[in-house]
Structure formats: C-alpha cells, structure tokens
CSV table of C-alpha atoms in Angstrom, one decimal:
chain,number,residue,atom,x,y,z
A,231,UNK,CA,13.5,-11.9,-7.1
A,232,UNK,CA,12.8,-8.3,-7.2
A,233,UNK,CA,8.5,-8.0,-7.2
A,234,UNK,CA,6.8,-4.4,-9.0
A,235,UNK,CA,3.6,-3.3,-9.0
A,236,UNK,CA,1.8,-1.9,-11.5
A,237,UNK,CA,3.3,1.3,-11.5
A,238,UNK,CA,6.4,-0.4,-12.2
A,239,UNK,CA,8.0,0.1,-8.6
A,240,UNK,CA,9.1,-1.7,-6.2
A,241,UNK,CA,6.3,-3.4,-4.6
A,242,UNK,CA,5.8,-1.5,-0.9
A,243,UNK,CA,6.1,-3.1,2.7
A,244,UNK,CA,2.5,-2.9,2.6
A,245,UNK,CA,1.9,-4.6,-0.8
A,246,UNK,CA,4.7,-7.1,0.1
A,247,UNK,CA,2.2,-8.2,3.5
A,248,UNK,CA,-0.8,-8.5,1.0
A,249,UNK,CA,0.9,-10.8,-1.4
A,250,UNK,CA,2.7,-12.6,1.5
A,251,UNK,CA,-0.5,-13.3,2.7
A,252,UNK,CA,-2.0,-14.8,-0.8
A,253,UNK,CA,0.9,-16.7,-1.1
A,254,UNK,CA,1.0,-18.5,2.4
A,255,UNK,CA,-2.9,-19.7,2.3
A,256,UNK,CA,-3.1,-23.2,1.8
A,257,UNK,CA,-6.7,-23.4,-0.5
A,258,UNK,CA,-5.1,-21.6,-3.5
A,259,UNK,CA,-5.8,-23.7,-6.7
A,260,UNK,CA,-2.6,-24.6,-8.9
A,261,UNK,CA,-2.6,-23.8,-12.6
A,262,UNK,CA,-0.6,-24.9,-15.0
A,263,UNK,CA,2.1,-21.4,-16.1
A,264,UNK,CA,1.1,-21.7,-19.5
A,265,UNK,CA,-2.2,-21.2,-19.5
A,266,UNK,CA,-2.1,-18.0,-16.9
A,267,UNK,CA,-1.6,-14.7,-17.7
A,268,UNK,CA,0.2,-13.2,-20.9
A,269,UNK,CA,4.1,-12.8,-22.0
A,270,UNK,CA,4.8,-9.7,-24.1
A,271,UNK,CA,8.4,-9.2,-25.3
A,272,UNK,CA,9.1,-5.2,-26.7
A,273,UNK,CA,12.2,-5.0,-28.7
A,274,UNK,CA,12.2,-1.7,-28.7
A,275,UNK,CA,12.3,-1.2,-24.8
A,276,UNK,CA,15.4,0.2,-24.9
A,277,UNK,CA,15.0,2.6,-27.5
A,278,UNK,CA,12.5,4.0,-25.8
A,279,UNK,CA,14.0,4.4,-22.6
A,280,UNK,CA,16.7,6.1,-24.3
A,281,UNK,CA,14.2,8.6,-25.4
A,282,UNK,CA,12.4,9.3,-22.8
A,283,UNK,CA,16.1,9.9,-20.5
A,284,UNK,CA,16.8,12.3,-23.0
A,285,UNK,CA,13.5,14.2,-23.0
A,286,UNK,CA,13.8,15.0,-19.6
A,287,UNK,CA,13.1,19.4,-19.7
A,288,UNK,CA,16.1,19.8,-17.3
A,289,UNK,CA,18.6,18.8,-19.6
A,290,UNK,CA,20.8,20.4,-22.2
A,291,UNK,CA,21.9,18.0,-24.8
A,292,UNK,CA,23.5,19.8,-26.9
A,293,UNK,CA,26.0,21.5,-24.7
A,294,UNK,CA,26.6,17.8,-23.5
A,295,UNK,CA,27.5,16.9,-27.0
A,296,UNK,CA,29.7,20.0,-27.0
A,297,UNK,CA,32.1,18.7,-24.3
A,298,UNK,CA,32.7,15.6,-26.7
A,299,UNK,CA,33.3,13.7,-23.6
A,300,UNK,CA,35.4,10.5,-24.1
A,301,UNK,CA,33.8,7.6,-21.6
A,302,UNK,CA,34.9,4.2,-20.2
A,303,UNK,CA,31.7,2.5,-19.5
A,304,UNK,CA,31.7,-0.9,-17.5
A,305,UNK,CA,28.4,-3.0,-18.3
A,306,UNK,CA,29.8,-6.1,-16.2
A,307,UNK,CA,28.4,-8.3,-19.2
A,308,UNK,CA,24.7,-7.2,-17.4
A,309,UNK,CA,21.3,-5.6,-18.1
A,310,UNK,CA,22.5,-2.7,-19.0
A,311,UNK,CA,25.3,-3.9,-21.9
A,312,UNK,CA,23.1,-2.0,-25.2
A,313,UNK,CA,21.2,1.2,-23.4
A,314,UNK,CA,24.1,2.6,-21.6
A,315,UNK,CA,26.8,2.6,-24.8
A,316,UNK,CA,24.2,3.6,-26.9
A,317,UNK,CA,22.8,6.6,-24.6
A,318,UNK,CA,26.4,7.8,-24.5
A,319,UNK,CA,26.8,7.9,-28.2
A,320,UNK,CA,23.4,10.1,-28.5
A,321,UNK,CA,25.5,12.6,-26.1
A,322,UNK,CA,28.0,12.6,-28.6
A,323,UNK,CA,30.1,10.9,-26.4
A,324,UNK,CA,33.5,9.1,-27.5
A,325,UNK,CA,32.7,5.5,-26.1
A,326,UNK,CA,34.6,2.8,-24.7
A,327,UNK,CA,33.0,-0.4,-23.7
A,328,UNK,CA,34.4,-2.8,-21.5
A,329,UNK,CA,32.9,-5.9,-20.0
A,330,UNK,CA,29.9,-5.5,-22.5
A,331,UNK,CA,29.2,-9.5,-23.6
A,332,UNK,CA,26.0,-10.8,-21.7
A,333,UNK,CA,26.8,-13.6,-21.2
A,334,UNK,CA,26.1,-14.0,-17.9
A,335,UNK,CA,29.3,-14.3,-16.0
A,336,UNK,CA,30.4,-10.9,-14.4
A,337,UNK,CA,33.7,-10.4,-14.4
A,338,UNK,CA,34.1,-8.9,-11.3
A,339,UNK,CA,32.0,-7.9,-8.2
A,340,UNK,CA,28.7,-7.6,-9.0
A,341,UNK,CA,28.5,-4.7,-6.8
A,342,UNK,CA,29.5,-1.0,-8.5
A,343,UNK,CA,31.9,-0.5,-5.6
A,344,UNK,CA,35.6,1.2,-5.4
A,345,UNK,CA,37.2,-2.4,-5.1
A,346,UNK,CA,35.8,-4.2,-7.7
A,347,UNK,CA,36.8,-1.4,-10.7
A,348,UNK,CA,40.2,-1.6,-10.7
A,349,UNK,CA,39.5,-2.7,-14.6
A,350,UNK,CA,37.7,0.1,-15.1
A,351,UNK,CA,40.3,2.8,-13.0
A,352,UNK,CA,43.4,1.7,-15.6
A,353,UNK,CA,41.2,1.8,-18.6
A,354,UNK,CA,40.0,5.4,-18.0
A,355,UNK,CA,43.7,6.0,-17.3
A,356,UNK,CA,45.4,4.5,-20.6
A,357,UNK,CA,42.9,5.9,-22.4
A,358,UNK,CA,42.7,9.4,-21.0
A,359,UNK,CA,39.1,9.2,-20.7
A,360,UNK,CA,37.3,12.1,-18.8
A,361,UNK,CA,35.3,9.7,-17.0
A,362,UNK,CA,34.7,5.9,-16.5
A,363,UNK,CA,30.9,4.8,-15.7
A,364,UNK,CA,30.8,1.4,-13.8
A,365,UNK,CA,26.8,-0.2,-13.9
A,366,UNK,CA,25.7,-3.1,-11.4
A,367,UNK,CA,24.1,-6.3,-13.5
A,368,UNK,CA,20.7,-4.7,-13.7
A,369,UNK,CA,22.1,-1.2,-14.2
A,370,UNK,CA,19.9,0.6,-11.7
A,371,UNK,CA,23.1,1.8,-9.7
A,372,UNK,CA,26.2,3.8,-11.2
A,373,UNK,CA,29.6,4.4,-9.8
A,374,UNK,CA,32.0,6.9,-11.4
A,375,UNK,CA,35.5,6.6,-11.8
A,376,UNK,CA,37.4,9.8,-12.1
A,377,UNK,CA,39.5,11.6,-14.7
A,378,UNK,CA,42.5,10.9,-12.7
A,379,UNK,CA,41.5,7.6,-12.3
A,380,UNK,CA,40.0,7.3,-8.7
A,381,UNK,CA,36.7,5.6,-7.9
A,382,UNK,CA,35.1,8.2,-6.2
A,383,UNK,CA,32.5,5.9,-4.3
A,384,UNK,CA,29.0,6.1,-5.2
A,385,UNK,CA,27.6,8.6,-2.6
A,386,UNK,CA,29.2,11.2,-4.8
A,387,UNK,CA,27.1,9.3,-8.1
A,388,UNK,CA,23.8,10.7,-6.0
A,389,UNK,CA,25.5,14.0,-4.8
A,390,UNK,CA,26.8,15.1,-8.5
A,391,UNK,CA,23.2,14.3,-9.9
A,392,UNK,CA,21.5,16.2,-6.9
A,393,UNK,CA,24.0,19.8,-8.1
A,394,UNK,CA,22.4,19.0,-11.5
A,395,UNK,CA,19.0,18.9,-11.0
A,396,UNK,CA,19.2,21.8,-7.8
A,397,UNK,CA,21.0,24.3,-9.9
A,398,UNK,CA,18.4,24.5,-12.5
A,399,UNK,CA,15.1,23.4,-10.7
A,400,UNK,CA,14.7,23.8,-7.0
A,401,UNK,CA,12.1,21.5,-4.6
A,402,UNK,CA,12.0,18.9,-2.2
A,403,UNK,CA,14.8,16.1,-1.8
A,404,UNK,CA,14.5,12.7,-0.6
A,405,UNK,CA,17.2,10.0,0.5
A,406,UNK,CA,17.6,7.2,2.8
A,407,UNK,CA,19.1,7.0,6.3
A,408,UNK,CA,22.0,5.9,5.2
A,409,UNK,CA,23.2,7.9,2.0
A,410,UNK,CA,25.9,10.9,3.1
A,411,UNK,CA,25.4,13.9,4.5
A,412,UNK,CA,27.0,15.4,1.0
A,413,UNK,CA,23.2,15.2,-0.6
A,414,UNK,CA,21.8,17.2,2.3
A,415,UNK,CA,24.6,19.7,2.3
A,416,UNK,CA,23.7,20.0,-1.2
A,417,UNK,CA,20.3,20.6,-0.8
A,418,UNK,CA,20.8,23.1,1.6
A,419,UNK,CA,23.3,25.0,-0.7
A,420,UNK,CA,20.1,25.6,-2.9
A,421,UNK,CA,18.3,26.2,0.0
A,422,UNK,CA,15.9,22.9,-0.8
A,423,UNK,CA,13.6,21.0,1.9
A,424,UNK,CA,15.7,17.5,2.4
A,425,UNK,CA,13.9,14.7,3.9
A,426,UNK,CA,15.1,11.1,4.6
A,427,UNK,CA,13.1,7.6,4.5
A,428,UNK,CA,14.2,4.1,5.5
A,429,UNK,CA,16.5,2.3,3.5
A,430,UNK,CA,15.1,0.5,0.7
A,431,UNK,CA,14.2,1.9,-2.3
A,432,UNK,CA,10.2,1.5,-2.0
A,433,UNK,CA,10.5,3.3,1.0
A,434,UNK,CA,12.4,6.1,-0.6
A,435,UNK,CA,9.7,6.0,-3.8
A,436,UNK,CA,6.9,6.6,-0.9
A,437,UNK,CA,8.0,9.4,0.9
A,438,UNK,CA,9.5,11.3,-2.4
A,439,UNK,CA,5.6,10.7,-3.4
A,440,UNK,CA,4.4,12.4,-0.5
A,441,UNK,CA,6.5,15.2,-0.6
A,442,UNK,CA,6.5,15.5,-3.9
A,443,UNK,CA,10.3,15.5,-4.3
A,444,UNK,CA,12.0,16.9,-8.0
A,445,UNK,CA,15.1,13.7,-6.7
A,446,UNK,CA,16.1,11.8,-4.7
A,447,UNK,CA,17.5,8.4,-4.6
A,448,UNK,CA,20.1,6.1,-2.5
A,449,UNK,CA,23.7,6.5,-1.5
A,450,UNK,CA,24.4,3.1,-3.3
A,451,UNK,CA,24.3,4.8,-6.5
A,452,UNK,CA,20.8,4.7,-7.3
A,453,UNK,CA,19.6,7.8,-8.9
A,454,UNK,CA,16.1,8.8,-8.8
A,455,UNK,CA,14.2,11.6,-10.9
A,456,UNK,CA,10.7,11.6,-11.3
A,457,UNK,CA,9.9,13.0,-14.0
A,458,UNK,CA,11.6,10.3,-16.0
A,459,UNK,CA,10.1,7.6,-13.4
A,460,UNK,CA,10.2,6.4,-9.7
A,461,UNK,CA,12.9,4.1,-10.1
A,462,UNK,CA,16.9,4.0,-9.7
A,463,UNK,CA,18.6,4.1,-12.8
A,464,UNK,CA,22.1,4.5,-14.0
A,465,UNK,CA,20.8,5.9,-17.3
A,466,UNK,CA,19.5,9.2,-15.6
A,467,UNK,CA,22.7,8.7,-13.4
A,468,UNK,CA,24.7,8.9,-16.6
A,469,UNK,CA,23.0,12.2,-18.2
A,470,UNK,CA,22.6,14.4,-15.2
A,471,UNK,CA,26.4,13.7,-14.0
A,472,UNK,CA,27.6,14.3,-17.9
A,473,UNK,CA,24.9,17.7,-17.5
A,474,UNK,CA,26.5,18.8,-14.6
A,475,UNK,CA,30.1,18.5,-16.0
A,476,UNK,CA,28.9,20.2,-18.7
A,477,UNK,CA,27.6,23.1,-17.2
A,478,UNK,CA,30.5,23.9,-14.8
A,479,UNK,CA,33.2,22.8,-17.3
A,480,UNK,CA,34.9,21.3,-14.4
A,481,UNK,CA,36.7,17.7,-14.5
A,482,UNK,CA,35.3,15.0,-12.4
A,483,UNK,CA,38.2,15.5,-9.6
A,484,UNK,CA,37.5,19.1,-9.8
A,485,UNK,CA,33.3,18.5,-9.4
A,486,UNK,CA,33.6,16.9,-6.4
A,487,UNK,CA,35.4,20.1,-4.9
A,488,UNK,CA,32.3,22.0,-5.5
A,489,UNK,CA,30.6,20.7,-2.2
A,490,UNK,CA,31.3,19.3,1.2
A,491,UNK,CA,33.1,15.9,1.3
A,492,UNK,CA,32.9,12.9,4.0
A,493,UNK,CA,34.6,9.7,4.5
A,494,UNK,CA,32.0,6.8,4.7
A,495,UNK,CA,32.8,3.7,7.0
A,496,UNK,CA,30.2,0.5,6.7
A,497,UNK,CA,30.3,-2.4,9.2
A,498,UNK,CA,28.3,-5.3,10.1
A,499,UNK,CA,27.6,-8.2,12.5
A,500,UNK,CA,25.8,-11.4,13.4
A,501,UNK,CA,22.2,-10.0,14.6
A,502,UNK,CA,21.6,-11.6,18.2
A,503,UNK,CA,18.8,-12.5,19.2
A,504,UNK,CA,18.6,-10.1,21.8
A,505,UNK,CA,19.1,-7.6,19.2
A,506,UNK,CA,16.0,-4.9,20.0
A,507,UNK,CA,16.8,-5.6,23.5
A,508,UNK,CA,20.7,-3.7,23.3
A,509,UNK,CA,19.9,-1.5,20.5
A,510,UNK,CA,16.8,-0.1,23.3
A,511,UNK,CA,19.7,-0.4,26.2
A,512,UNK,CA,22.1,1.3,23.7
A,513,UNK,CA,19.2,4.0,22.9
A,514,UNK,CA,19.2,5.1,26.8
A,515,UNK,CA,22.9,5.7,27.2
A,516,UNK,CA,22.8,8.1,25.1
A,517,UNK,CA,22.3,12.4,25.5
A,518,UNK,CA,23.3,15.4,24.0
A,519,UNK,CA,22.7,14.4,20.7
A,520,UNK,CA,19.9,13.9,17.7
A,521,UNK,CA,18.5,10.4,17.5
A,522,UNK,CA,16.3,9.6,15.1
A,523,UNK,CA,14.7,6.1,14.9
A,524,UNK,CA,12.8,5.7,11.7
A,525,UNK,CA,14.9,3.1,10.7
A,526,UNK,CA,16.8,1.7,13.8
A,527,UNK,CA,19.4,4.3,15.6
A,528,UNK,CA,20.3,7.3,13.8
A,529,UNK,CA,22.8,9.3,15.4
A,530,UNK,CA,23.8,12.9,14.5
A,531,UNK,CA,26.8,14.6,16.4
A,532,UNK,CA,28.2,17.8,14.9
A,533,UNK,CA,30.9,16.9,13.4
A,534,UNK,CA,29.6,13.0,12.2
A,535,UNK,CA,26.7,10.1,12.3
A,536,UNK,CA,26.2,6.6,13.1
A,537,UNK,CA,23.3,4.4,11.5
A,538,UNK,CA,22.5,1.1,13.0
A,539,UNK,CA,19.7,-1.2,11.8
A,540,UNK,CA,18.7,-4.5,10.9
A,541,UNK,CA,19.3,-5.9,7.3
A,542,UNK,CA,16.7,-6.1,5.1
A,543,UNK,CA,18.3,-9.3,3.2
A,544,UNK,CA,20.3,-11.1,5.6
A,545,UNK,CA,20.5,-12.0,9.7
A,546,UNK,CA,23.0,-9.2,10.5
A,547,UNK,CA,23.1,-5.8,11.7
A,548,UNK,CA,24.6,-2.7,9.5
A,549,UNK,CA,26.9,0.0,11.1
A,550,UNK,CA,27.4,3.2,8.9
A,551,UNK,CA,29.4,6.1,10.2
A,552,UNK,CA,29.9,9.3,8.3
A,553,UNK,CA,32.9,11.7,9.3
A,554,UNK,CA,34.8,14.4,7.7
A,555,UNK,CA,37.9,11.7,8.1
A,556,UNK,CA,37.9,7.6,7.9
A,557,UNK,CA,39.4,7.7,11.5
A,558,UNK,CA,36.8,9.7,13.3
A,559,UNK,CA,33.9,7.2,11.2
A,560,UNK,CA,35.8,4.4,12.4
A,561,UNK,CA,36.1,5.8,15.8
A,562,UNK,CA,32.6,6.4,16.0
A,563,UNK,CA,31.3,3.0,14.8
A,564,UNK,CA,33.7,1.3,17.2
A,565,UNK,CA,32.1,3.3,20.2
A,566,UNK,CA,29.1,2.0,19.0
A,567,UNK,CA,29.5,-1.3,19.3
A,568,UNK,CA,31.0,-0.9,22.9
A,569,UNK,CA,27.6,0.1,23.7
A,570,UNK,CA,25.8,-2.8,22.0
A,571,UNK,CA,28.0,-5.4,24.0
C-alpha cells in the first residue's frame, strides 16, 4: 500500500510516524467504510494528465512530432495501458503497443529491468522501431530499450531526461544515494548544483523542495520534474527522452555517447542482527577516501563508489557499486563485504 498526503506525495518519514502512531492506539472507535469519507471517480484523469505533461514550457512538441518517431511501448497489462499510447500519439509518434490488456496478470517481471524486456528488445528490433519504452505496473518508472535493440538500464532513463531539462533550463538537481554517478556528471557538464538524498522517493521530493531543484528523481527510472508535479512518472520520462532525441537528432545508442558511462553492480544479504555493529566496525577501517553516511555507508574513490544500507521493504542489506567497468564494481562490492564479515 503506497500512502500520499495531500499534496499528492508520498507521505514523509515524519508523516509516516504521525499516522503510525494513530493507527497503533488502542481507543480509536471503528466505523463502518461506508459511511466515512467520500469516493470520487474522474474519467477524465488521464486526459488531463496528458495535458498538463505536454504543457510543460520546456518542451518542444512540434519538433517532437517532426522526428515522427516510431515507438514500442510495454504497459505490462498495468496502470499505465491508456496514458502512455495515447501521449505518444499526441507526439505524433508511430505506436506500438505490446502487453497493453489490464487484466491484471503481468506478463513478465513486474520490475522495468534489462532481464525482464527481452519482449520488448525483439519487438523494437522486427519492427525497426527508434525506441522501445518499457513502464512498471503503476507506470511511475520507465526503462528504454534502444534502437539497436539493447536495454540500456534505467539509470540512463534519469540521465537522458536530466540532458533535456539542463540544456535548456539550468538549476539545482537532486537524486538519491544510489542512482549513477552519470546524473551528476551531467549536472556538472551544465555546471548545475547536484545534491543527493536518501533513497526513497519522499526523501528525494524533500530535499528537491528545499533546494528548490528544476529535476531530479531516482536511478530506478523514476523521473521527477516539478513543474509538472513532485512525483515519478514515466509520462514525463517519455517526453523529455523523446525532447532530447529530438533536439540532438541523435539515435538512442548514439545519446548515450553524449556523456560519461558506468557499469552498475547491485547485491544483497540477510541483515544480521549485529548489522549497525559491523557497518560502524567497517566505517573505521576505512581512510583516504569520502564517506558519506546520510543513508548508511557511501563510499567515493576516484575512479568508483560503494553504497551500503539497510532496505526499506525487506530484512536485508543493499550493496551498490558503481565503476567505469562491471569487474572493478564487482571488485569493489566484494571488498566490501570482506569488511562486514
């Protein structure tokens, strides 16, 4: 269950303790559902969403709809089946849906990730599509699958989007601990402030607040821009890659050449309970580098960095190493966990 506020964000740590505590007391009277509160449905939600991702100042629509893009777009039979066909056809995009039935059943990972598009990689192949879109169920993440037909991973969704928003509008970016070091390199091509929060997308929303960041967003995919609204969504995703494209006239394999690109290694283990303990122990055999402990153990060499933290939704601990080659990010998460044993 996934709780706003009133905003229509993700509720903070600090609301999530206030309703925690509400929940837990004991003298709360029970009502009967039907008689609390009011349902509302708006058919026309999605029209206006469309609208207002379109509206947003930084774009150029109509040299979008020049490129006459031809898309493969994977919905996964989820949230986002009717708003992310439709929003390509507005771009004057040539469309192709697949997995686009919500029904309920995705046919493959739910998770937007390079394993789980394989469907998605030979249809933007046999079709000779200039670039496949692959949602998550409730379409706030995006993945993109390459002219030539390679998943690119999603850090580069977050990086592509960042080039189009910094190359016509410069200010403060904002990321979590764990997204690649490709958004800060971007950042700093356009000479931009870059700041990073804990993971979690609330926690992201907060400090982009207080910095008053132009984007920002997580590595997973989730694209953030403010003036449309402080949430991640594969809509925006969609439109500021397709922008971005547009404006350099450049092919998705050839886009990604246009700044610095890292390997990403993710790992994971059964959280002892003596976790604190080692990660503290770990912490103090270290030197002659930058930690940074906002959100467990951040560690930044020269040429790569290791994050290690606690899950947010499950009794293990998360190892992320960033490197300009898989072997050095593997290297480095395997040294690592020689220090936590």
């Amino acid at each position: 269950i996934k709780l706003f506020n009133r905003k229509g964000e993700f509720i903070s740590p600090e609301q999530y303790e206030v309703f925690r505590k509400i929940k837990d007391r004991s003298d709360l009277p029970l009502s009967d559902y039907r008689k609390v509160g009011r349902l509302t449905a708006d058919e026309s939600a999605v029209e206006k969403h469309i609208k207002r991702v379109l509206s947003q100042p930084i774009l150029n629509i109509r040299k979008i709809r020049r490129r006459k893009f031809k898309v493969v777009v994977d919905c996964v039979n989820g949230g986002g089946y009717i708003a992310a066909p439709e929003l390509l056809r507005k771009l004057g995009c040539r469309v192709v849906v697949i997995n686009g039935t919500p029904d309920g059943k995705f046919p493959r990972g739910a998770e937007p990730i390079p394993k789980h598009l394989t469907q998605l990689r030979k249809k933007v192949l046999a079709e000779k599509a200039d670039i496949g879109f692959a949602l998550d169920p409730d379409a706030d993440r995006l993945a993109i699958v390459s002219d030539m037909g390679i998943a690119i991973g999603e850090e580069h969704t977050l990086a592509l989007a960042m080039m189009a928003v910094l190359s016509k509008r410069t200010g403060p970016v904002v990321v979590n601990m764990s997204t690649s070091r490709m958004c800060q390199d971007v950042a700093e091509m356009y000479g931009c402030r870059f700041f990073r929060s804990k993971v979690g997308e609330a926690n992201v929303v907060d400090i982009m607040r207080r910095k008053r960041a132009i984007a920002g967003g997580e590595g997973n995919g989730g694209v953030i821009l403010p003036t449309s609204h402080y949430g991640r969504d594969s809509l925006i995703g969609i439109v500021l890659v397709l922008q971005y494209l547009a404006d350099t006239r450049l092919a998705v394999s050839d886009a990604i050449k246009t700044y610095p690109n890292y390997v990403i290694v993710k790992d994971k283990g059964e959280l002892p309970n003596d976790f604190d303990i080692k990660l503290q122990n770990m912490r103090a055999k270290l030197s002659d580098v930058n930690i940074d402990e906002t959100d467990g153990i951040r560690i930044d060499y020269p040429d790569s960095w290791v994050h290690i933290r606690r899950s947010n939704t499950e009794p293990i601990f998360r190892i992320i190493s960033e490197a300009r080659s898989r072997s050095l990010a593997a290297r480095q998460i395997r040294k690592i966990k020689d220090l936590l044993s």
